[in-house]
mmCIF file of C-alpha atoms in Angstrom:
data_model
loop_
_atom_site.group_PDB
_atom_site.id
_atom_site.type_symbol
_atom_site.label_atom_id
_atom_site.label_comp_id
_atom_site.label_asym_id
_atom_site.label_seq_id
_atom_site.Cartn_x
_atom_site.Cartn_y
_atom_site.Cartn_z
ATOM 1 C CA MET P 1 -0.641 33.587 -0.343
ATOM 2 C CA LYS P 2 -3.363 35.919 0.941
ATOM 3 C CA ARG P 3 -5.754 32.941 1.047
ATOM 4 C CA ILE P 4 -3.087 30.440 2.766
ATOM 5 C CA ALA P 5 -2.584 33.837 5.534
ATOM 6 C CA LEU P 6 -6.647 33.908 6.377
ATOM 7 C CA TYR P 7 -6.843 29.941 6.980
ATOM 8 C CA PHE P 8 -3.439 30.066 8.613
ATOM 9 C CA GLY P 9 -5.270 32.905 10.538
ATOM 10 C CA ILE P 10 -8.609 31.499 10.636
ATOM 11 C CA GLY P 11 -6.844 28.172 12.666
ATOM 12 C CA ILE P 12 -5.030 30.770 15.427
ATOM 13 C CA LEU P 13 -8.445 32.453 16.623
ATOM 14 C CA PHE P 14 -9.729 28.725 16.230
ATOM 15 C CA GLY P 15 -6.889 27.915 18.467
ATOM 16 C CA VAL P 16 -7.040 30.356 20.730
ATOM 17 C CA THR P 17 -10.690 30.008 21.441
ATOM 18 C CA MET P 18 -10.150 25.994 22.543
ATOM 19 C CA ILE P 19 -7.972 26.983 24.952
ATOM 20 C CA LYS P 20 -9.424 29.901 26.614
ATOM 21 C CA SER P 21 -12.890 28.938 26.651
ATOM 22 C CA GLU P 22 -11.270 25.572 28.208
ATOM 23 C CA ALA P 23 -13.670 23.533 25.099
ATOM 24 C CA ALA P 24 -9.730 21.748 24.661
ATOM 25 C CA SER P 25 -10.511 20.579 28.268
ATOM 26 C CA TRP P 26 -10.887 17.107 29.498
ATOM 27 C CA PHE P 27 -12.138 18.122 32.694
ATOM 28 C CA ARG P 28 -14.692 20.373 31.051
ATOM 29 C CA ILE P 29 -15.418 17.469 29.006
ATOM 30 C CA TYR P 30 -15.837 15.292 31.811
ATOM 31 C CA GLU P 31 -18.150 17.723 33.687
ATOM 32 C CA MET P 32 -20.023 17.989 30.524
ATOM 33 C CA PHE P 33 -21.123 14.247 30.796
ATOM 34 C CA GLN P 34 -22.121 14.427 33.989
ATOM 35 C CA PHE P 35 -24.432 17.575 33.173
ATOM 36 C CA LYS P 36 -22.300 19.469 36.186
ATOM 37 C CA SER P 37 -21.883 22.640 34.745
ATOM 38 C CA PHE P 38 -23.903 25.187 31.616
ATOM 39 C CA HIS P 39 -20.462 25.776 30.391
ATOM 40 C CA MET P 40 -20.142 23.383 27.593
ATOM 41 C CA TYR P 41 -23.730 23.904 26.139
ATOM 42 C CA GLY P 42 -23.709 27.475 26.769
ATOM 43 C CA ILE P 43 -20.248 27.121 24.554
ATOM 44 C CA ILE P 44 -21.771 24.655 21.971
ATOM 45 C CA GLY P 45 -25.688 26.234 22.328
ATOM 46 C CA SER P 46 -24.881 29.752 21.665
ATOM 47 C CA ALA P 47 -22.389 28.951 18.951
ATOM 48 C CA VAL P 48 -25.024 26.813 17.102
ATOM 49 C CA THR P 49 -27.606 29.304 17.169
ATOM 50 C CA LEU P 50 -25.174 32.433 15.774
ATOM 51 C CA GLY P 51 -24.391 29.779 13.350
ATOM 52 C CA VAL P 52 -27.927 28.886 13.061
ATOM 53 C CA LEU P 53 -28.732 32.768 12.137
ATOM 54 C CA ILE P 54 -25.503 32.904 9.973
ATOM 55 C CA THR P 55 -26.106 30.505 7.629
ATOM 56 C CA GLN P 56 -29.758 31.092 6.984
ATOM 57 C CA ALA P 57 -28.972 34.340 6.477
ATOM 58 C CA ILE P 58 -26.515 33.159 3.804
ATOM 59 C CA LYS P 59 -28.841 31.086 1.857
ATOM 60 C CA ARG P 60 -31.795 33.114 2.527
ATOM 61 C CA PHE P 61 -30.413 36.113 0.983
ATOM 62 C CA LYS P 62 -27.444 34.169 -1.349
ATOM 63 C CA LEU P 63 -24.678 36.244 0.185
ATOM 64 C CA ARG P 64 -21.074 36.583 -1.490
ATOM 65 C CA SER P 65 -17.899 35.913 -0.183
ATOM 66 C CA PHE P 66 -14.861 37.816 0.879
ATOM 67 C CA PHE P 67 -13.927 36.660 -2.811
ATOM 68 C CA GLY P 68 -17.304 37.814 -4.326
ATOM 69 C CA GLN P 69 -18.128 34.189 -4.951
ATOM 70 C CA GLN P 70 -21.898 32.920 -3.817
ATOM 71 C CA ILE P 71 -21.651 30.897 -0.964
ATOM 72 C CA GLU P 72 -22.542 27.132 -1.038
ATOM 73 C CA ILE P 73 -23.155 25.488 1.934
ATOM 74 C CA PRO P 74 -23.061 21.293 0.916
ATOM 75 C CA SER P 75 -25.907 19.149 2.775
ATOM 76 C CA LYS P 76 -24.918 16.210 4.701
ATOM 77 C CA ALA P 77 -25.492 12.770 3.033
ATOM 78 C CA LYS P 78 -28.678 11.782 4.325
ATOM 79 C CA LEU P 79 -28.178 8.573 6.761
ATOM 80 C CA ILE P 80 -28.949 7.257 9.063
ATOM 81 C CA LYS P 81 -26.984 4.650 10.473
ATOM 82 C CA ALA P 82 -23.711 5.861 10.055
ATOM 83 C CA PRO P 83 -23.945 9.269 11.875
ATOM 84 C CA LEU P 84 -25.444 7.151 14.834
ATOM 85 C CA PHE P 85 -23.112 4.509 15.645
ATOM 86 C CA GLY P 86 -20.233 6.494 13.773
ATOM 87 C CA GLY P 87 -21.316 9.314 16.631
ATOM 88 C CA ILE P 88 -21.377 6.669 18.985
ATOM 89 C CA VAL P 89 -17.889 5.341 18.165
ATOM 90 C CA PHE P 90 -16.352 8.846 18.908
ATOM 91 C CA GLY P 91 -18.663 10.010 21.197
ATOM 92 C CA LEU P 92 -16.765 7.071 23.875
ATOM 93 C CA GLY P 93 -13.052 8.269 22.425
ATOM 94 C CA TRP P 94 -14.261 11.707 22.528
ATOM 95 C CA ALA P 95 -15.057 11.104 26.778
ATOM 96 C CA LEU P 96 -12.090 9.288 27.508
ATOM 97 C CA THR P 97 -9.549 11.430 26.060
ATOM 98 C CA GLY P 98 -11.455 14.386 26.203
ATOM 99 C CA ALA P 99 -10.271 15.356 22.214
ATOM 100 C CA CYS P 100 -11.616 16.175 19.173
ATOM 101 C CA PRO P 101 -10.116 16.027 16.144
ATOM 102 C CA GLY P 102 -10.144 20.357 16.253
ATOM 103 C CA PRO P 103 -8.520 20.112 19.916
ATOM 104 C CA ILE P 104 -5.849 17.678 19.234
ATOM 105 C CA TYR P 105 -3.410 19.903 17.080
ATOM 106 C CA VAL P 106 -4.389 23.247 19.258
ATOM 107 C CA LEU P 107 -3.324 20.814 22.329
ATOM 108 C CA ILE P 108 -0.215 19.426 21.045
ATOM 109 C CA GLY P 109 0.528 22.841 19.967
ATOM 110 C CA ALA P 110 -0.202 23.629 23.654
ATOM 111 C CA GLY P 111 2.541 21.512 24.526
ATOM 112 C CA TYR P 112 0.806 18.735 26.135
ATOM 113 C CA PHE P 113 2.781 15.710 23.668
ATOM 114 C CA PRO P 114 0.344 12.832 24.938
ATOM 115 C CA LEU P 115 -1.831 13.890 22.469
ATOM 116 C CA LEU P 116 -0.124 13.302 19.753
ATOM 117 C CA ILE P 117 -0.444 9.968 19.885
ATOM 118 C CA VAL P 118 -3.784 10.417 20.569
ATOM 119 C CA LEU P 119 -3.389 11.704 16.655
ATOM 120 C CA VAL P 120 -1.738 8.981 15.449
ATOM 121 C CA PHE P 121 -4.014 6.298 16.342
ATOM 122 C CA ALA P 122 -6.938 8.609 15.359
ATOM 123 C CA ILE P 123 -5.219 8.554 12.236
ATOM 124 C CA LEU P 124 -5.209 4.914 12.013
ATOM 125 C CA GLY P 125 -8.722 4.873 12.880
ATOM 126 C CA THR P 126 -9.434 6.539 10.098
ATOM 127 C CA TYR P 127 -7.873 4.334 7.827
ATOM 128 C CA CYS P 128 -9.148 1.072 8.886
ATOM 129 C CA TYR P 129 -12.286 2.949 8.964
ATOM 130 C CA GLY P 130 -11.880 4.034 5.194
ATOM 131 C CA VAL P 131 -10.249 -0.328 4.491
ATOM 132 C CA LEU P 132 -13.513 -1.267 6.566
ATOM 133 C CA LYS P 133 -16.195 0.736 4.908
ATOM 134 C CA SER P 134 -17.933 -1.227 2.781
ATOM 135 C CA ARG P 135 -18.711 -3.875 4.813
ATOM 136 C CA LEU P 136 -19.965 -1.424 7.812
ATOM 137 C CA PRO P 137 -23.744 -0.898 7.764
ATOM 138 C CA HIS P 138 -24.504 2.727 6.451
ATOM 139 C CA MET X 1 -11.448 40.795 34.664
ATOM 140 C CA SER X 2 -8.916 40.358 31.376
ATOM 141 C CA LEU X 3 -10.202 38.489 28.334
ATOM 142 C CA PHE X 4 -6.502 38.047 27.647
ATOM 143 C CA THR X 5 -5.152 36.500 30.113
ATOM 144 C CA GLU X 6 -8.169 34.866 32.411
ATOM 145 C CA PRO X 7 -10.411 31.706 31.184
ATOM 146 C CA TRP X 8 -13.648 33.349 28.974
ATOM 147 C CA PRO X 9 -16.667 32.331 30.067
ATOM 148 C CA TRP X 10 -19.113 30.460 27.491
ATOM 149 C CA TYR X 11 -20.729 33.407 26.105
ATOM 150 C CA ILE X 12 -17.215 34.727 24.929
ATOM 151 C CA GLY X 13 -16.114 30.998 23.899
ATOM 152 C CA GLY X 14 -18.820 30.017 21.951
ATOM 153 C CA PRO X 15 -19.900 33.170 19.765
ATOM 154 C CA ALA X 16 -15.779 33.187 18.901
ATOM 155 C CA ILE X 17 -16.527 29.932 17.570
ATOM 156 C CA ALA X 18 -19.788 31.206 15.687
ATOM 157 C CA VAL X 19 -17.306 33.820 14.325
ATOM 158 C CA VAL X 20 -14.476 30.686 13.387
ATOM 159 C CA LEU X 21 -17.634 29.523 11.305
ATOM 160 C CA PHE X 22 -18.535 32.684 9.630
ATOM 161 C CA LEU X 23 -15.054 33.372 8.540
ATOM 162 C CA LEU X 24 -14.569 29.602 6.896
ATOM 163 C CA LEU X 25 -17.901 29.730 5.516
ATOM 164 C CA PHE X 26 -17.039 33.889 3.679
ATOM 165 C CA ALA X 27 -13.647 32.153 2.770
ATOM 166 C CA GLU X 28 -15.783 29.831 0.723
ATOM 167 C CA LYS X 29 -14.720 26.195 3.084
ATOM 168 C CA ASN X 30 -16.773 24.538 5.354
ATOM 169 C CA PHE X 31 -15.741 24.019 9.254
ATOM 170 C CA GLY X 32 -14.873 20.873 9.950
ATOM 171 C CA MET X 33 -11.685 18.994 11.472
ATOM 172 C CA SER X 34 -11.937 15.692 10.865
ATOM 173 C CA SER X 35 -11.328 15.684 7.749
ATOM 174 C CA ASN X 36 -7.903 16.048 8.512
ATOM 175 C CA LEU X 37 -7.234 12.741 9.350
ATOM 176 C CA ARG X 38 -8.783 11.307 5.995
ATOM 177 C CA THR X 39 -6.122 14.171 4.286
ATOM 178 C CA LEU X 40 -2.923 12.750 6.081
ATOM 179 C CA CYS X 41 -4.009 9.184 5.241
ATOM 180 C CA ALA X 42 -4.415 9.778 1.206
ATOM 181 C CA MET X 43 -1.437 12.644 1.773
ATOM 182 C CA ALA X 44 0.223 9.289 2.812
ATOM 183 C CA GLY X 45 -0.567 6.539 0.198
ATOM 184 C CA ALA X 46 -3.603 5.218 1.338
ATOM 185 C CA GLY X 47 -5.048 5.456 -1.276
ATOM 186 C CA LYS X 48 -3.289 3.409 -3.658
ATOM 187 C CA LYS X 49 -5.017 0.104 -2.130
ATOM 188 C CA THR X 50 -8.234 1.416 -0.532
ATOM 189 C CA SER X 51 -10.152 4.044 -2.618
ATOM 190 C CA PHE X 52 -12.046 5.931 0.472
ATOM 191 C CA PHE X 53 -8.570 7.546 0.253
ATOM 192 C CA ASN X 54 -8.128 7.533 -3.655
ATOM 193 C CA TYR X 55 -9.010 11.308 -4.452
ATOM 194 C CA ASP X 56 -6.920 14.279 -5.367
ATOM 195 C CA TRP X 57 -6.127 15.096 -1.022
ATOM 196 C CA ARG X 58 -4.629 18.757 -2.628
ATOM 197 C CA GLN X 59 -7.417 20.495 -2.813
ATOM 198 C CA TYR X 60 -8.306 19.641 1.173
ATOM 199 C CA ARG X 61 -4.947 21.635 2.044
ATOM 200 C CA TRP X 62 -6.311 24.788 3.693
ATOM 201 C CA ASN X 63 -7.903 22.808 6.145
ATOM 202 C CA LEU X 64 -4.067 21.596 7.211
ATOM 203 C CA VAL X 65 -3.413 25.105 7.626
ATOM 204 C CA VAL X 66 -6.630 25.974 9.907
ATOM 205 C CA ALA X 67 -4.413 22.816 11.958
ATOM 206 C CA LEU X 68 -1.106 24.334 11.958
ATOM 207 C CA GLY X 69 -2.834 27.330 12.555
ATOM 208 C CA ALA X 70 -4.918 25.859 15.381
ATOM 209 C CA ALA X 71 -1.630 24.866 16.852
ATOM 210 C CA VAL X 72 -0.020 27.866 17.003
ATOM 211 C CA GLY X 73 -2.967 29.279 17.953
ATOM 212 C CA GLY X 74 -3.018 26.963 21.252
ATOM 213 C CA PHE X 75 0.583 27.579 21.436
ATOM 214 C CA PHE X 76 0.279 31.466 22.435
ATOM 215 C CA ALA X 77 -2.920 30.873 24.565
ATOM 216 C CA ALA X 78 -1.449 28.444 27.087
ATOM 217 C CA ASN X 79 2.578 30.506 27.067
ATOM 218 C CA TYR X 80 1.190 33.964 26.560
ATOM 219 C CA MET X 81 -2.927 35.068 26.999
ATOM 220 C CA THR X 82 -2.961 32.795 30.723
ATOM 221 C CA ASP X 83 -2.046 33.906 34.342
ATOM 222 C CA GLY X 84 -2.292 31.032 35.169
ATOM 223 C CA SER X 85 -5.614 30.169 36.635
ATOM 224 C CA VAL X 86 -8.612 28.307 35.313
ATOM 225 C CA GLY X 87 -12.044 28.152 35.335
ATOM 226 C CA THR X 88 -13.930 26.774 38.438
ATOM 227 C CA ILE X 89 -14.837 23.033 38.336
ATOM 228 C CA ASN X 90 -17.888 21.576 39.697
ATOM 229 C CA GLU X 91 -17.205 20.558 42.951
ATOM 230 C CA ASP X 92 -19.225 17.113 43.286
ATOM 231 C CA VAL X 93 -16.950 16.625 40.288
ATOM 232 C CA VAL X 94 -13.860 17.317 41.704
ATOM 233 C CA VAL X 95 -14.472 14.865 44.508
ATOM 234 C CA GLN X 96 -15.636 12.313 41.992
ATOM 235 C CA LEU X 97 -12.010 12.740 39.953
ATOM 236 C CA ASN X 98 -10.147 12.960 42.935
ATOM 237 C CA GLU X 99 -11.704 9.709 43.930
ATOM 238 C CA LEU X 100 -11.022 8.017 40.696
ATOM 239 C CA GLY X 101 -7.488 8.520 41.352
ATOM 240 C CA ILE X 102 -7.621 11.950 38.985
ATOM 241 C CA GLU X 103 -6.185 15.035 40.328
ATOM 242 C CA GLY X 104 -6.042 18.978 39.873
ATOM 243 C CA ALA X 105 -9.664 19.667 38.965
ATOM 244 C CA GLY X 106 -10.161 23.407 39.002
ATOM 245 C CA ASP X 107 -6.215 24.255 40.021
ATOM 246 C CA VAL X 108 -4.648 22.833 36.073
ATOM 247 C CA PHE X 109 -5.790 22.958 32.171
ATOM 248 C CA MET X 110 -5.449 19.136 32.181
ATOM 249 C CA PRO X 111 -5.045 16.553 34.400
ATOM 250 C CA SER X 112 -1.441 14.749 34.755
ATOM 251 C CA TYR X 113 -2.751 11.267 34.951
ATOM 252 C CA PHE X 114 -3.010 11.510 30.780
ATOM 253 C CA PHE X 115 -1.416 14.183 29.403
ATOM 254 C CA SER X 116 1.538 15.021 30.931
ATOM 255 C CA ASN X 117 4.577 13.800 29.439
ATOM 256 C CA ASP X 118 5.907 11.172 32.899
ATOM 257 C CA ALA X 119 2.542 9.991 31.362
ATOM 258 C CA LEU X 120 3.959 9.105 27.928
ATOM 259 C CA SER X 121 5.991 6.079 29.929
ATOM 260 C CA ASN X 122 2.940 5.125 31.866
ATOM 261 C CA PRO X 123 2.059 1.376 29.290
ATOM 262 C CA LYS X 124 -1.452 1.800 30.683
ATOM 263 C CA THR X 125 -2.130 5.933 29.657
ATOM 264 C CA LEU X 126 -0.372 5.073 26.857
ATOM 265 C CA ALA X 127 -2.768 2.638 25.640
ATOM 266 C CA LEU X 128 -6.259 4.254 26.989
ATOM 267 C CA LEU X 129 -4.657 7.498 25.263
ATOM 268 C CA ALA X 130 -4.496 4.747 22.150
ATOM 269 C CA LEU X 131 -7.417 2.961 22.485
ATOM 270 C CA GLY X 132 -9.385 6.985 22.643
ATOM 271 C CA GLY X 133 -7.128 8.099 19.016
ATOM 272 C CA PHE X 134 -8.738 4.956 17.636
ATOM 273 C CA LEU X 135 -12.071 6.115 18.555
ATOM 274 C CA ILE X 136 -11.847 9.130 17.427
ATOM 275 C CA GLY X 137 -10.609 8.451 14.039
ATOM 276 C CA PHE X 138 -13.074 5.119 13.186
ATOM 277 C CA GLY X 139 -15.940 6.904 14.942
ATOM 278 C CA THR X 140 -15.872 10.560 13.532
ATOM 279 C CA ARG X 141 -15.051 9.406 9.384
ATOM 280 C CA TYR X 142 -17.912 7.021 10.113
ATOM 281 C CA ALA X 143 -20.456 9.560 11.335
ATOM 282 C CA GLY X 144 -19.165 11.932 8.661
ATOM 283 C CA GLY X 145 -17.797 14.249 11.110
ATOM 284 C CA CYS X 146 -16.985 15.485 14.114
ATOM 285 C CA THR X 147 -17.922 18.520 16.931
ATOM 286 C CA SER X 148 -16.920 21.026 13.979
ATOM 287 C CA GLY X 149 -18.394 19.681 11.218
ATOM 288 C CA HIS X 150 -21.444 17.696 12.547
ATOM 289 C CA ALA X 151 -22.258 19.647 15.846
ATOM 290 C CA ILE X 152 -21.638 23.660 14.370
ATOM 291 C CA SER X 153 -21.335 23.576 10.947
ATOM 292 C CA GLY X 154 -24.544 20.547 10.628
ATOM 293 C CA LEU X 155 -26.618 21.547 13.406
ATOM 294 C CA SER X 156 -26.216 24.987 11.778
ATOM 295 C CA ASN X 157 -27.259 24.313 8.099
ATOM 296 C CA LEU X 158 -30.403 22.302 9.961
ATOM 297 C CA GLN X 159 -29.105 18.901 8.967
ATOM 298 C CA LEU X 160 -30.377 15.715 9.988
ATOM 299 C CA PRO X 161 -27.820 13.420 10.127
ATOM 300 C CA SER X 162 -25.843 15.373 11.824
ATOM 301 C CA LEU X 163 -28.502 15.498 15.037
ATOM 302 C CA ILE X 164 -28.848 12.247 14.491
ATOM 303 C CA ALA X 165 -24.573 12.191 15.255
ATOM 304 C CA VAL X 166 -24.953 14.219 17.914
ATOM 305 C CA ILE X 167 -27.742 12.297 19.485
ATOM 306 C CA GLY X 168 -24.427 9.856 18.772
ATOM 307 C CA PHE X 169 -22.255 11.471 20.525
ATOM 308 C CA PHE X 170 -24.106 11.920 23.673
ATOM 309 C CA ILE X 171 -24.943 7.951 24.162
ATOM 310 C CA GLY X 172 -21.374 7.070 23.467
ATOM 311 C CA GLY X 173 -19.766 10.039 25.982
ATOM 312 C CA LEU X 174 -22.490 9.246 27.686
ATOM 313 C CA LEU X 175 -21.389 5.262 27.994
ATOM 314 C CA MET X 176 -17.904 6.037 28.598
ATOM 315 C CA ASN X 177 -18.051 8.700 30.985
ATOM 316 C CA HIS X 178 -20.804 6.990 33.179
ATOM 317 C CA PHE X 179 -19.679 3.321 33.059
ATOM 318 C CA ILE X 180 -16.169 2.653 31.417
ATOM 319 C CA LEU X 181 -13.922 5.303 32.102
ATOM 320 C CA PRO X 182 -14.604 4.265 36.195
ATOM 321 C CA CYS X 183 -13.574 0.645 34.825
ATOM 322 C CA LEU X 184 -10.615 1.230 32.583
ATOM 323 C CA LEU X 185 -8.646 3.349 35.168
#
């Protein structure tokens, strides 16, 4: 129960951050792809800079979790085609709807109900990937 | 300036995302929102026919709790942590979007063209949202992650596939933003 409350709380912080920083705003994503504002680059850049420090500190100092276990951070599958081709497909959808998979939930909560359509078709898209996986280049 | 009611500058938003990453790592979990889409497929029974969804999805329920929290956080922030103002959008972008028929940049959080509840009765808008959603779901799983899983978690862990994925995000995003979207609208 305690852990569930922790995950829920982290989700709330994430949702508040996506709205307050406007990273979930369609206009901000459009502006980013036009290279007309530093805002989104500042958000992603500062998050990754701090993220590198956090992640490397965990690995170097073998830090332990809140629950006393050594933290393990899995590596991504060493592929080239899949992240490139899949990344391009996601980028097309990101720039069209302005939404990443996280902000979809945030925006539905915020009352932008057309995102429900995006969510349903995103689930369908993931399903189609699962069906076609063996026939795609990875 | 009130951080509670006014939009956050990038130097608050970015570190707040890093705090989310920090908390999830110390809670023995990984920050990645797109895997929820796979979990939802598996929950609905897609594993019976397709092996990609045939796994114990119950171990990923924690991430659905994060997504639920995200929706509650979105509700709270959009309704109670705002004075109605939004950050300034670049003037060239505002003019360009108005010419494309998308209004409200710099005045409202989201364009009513796509995201007002009336937009749901416009077949063209519905088709664009459906297409975008499909591309997001297909692309993130193919790539093995999205903005959180690759751009934040993966780059923070210095993963080459994540750098390739982020380059892909921008190739696709720039194609859509500069060439395809103006034709679709």
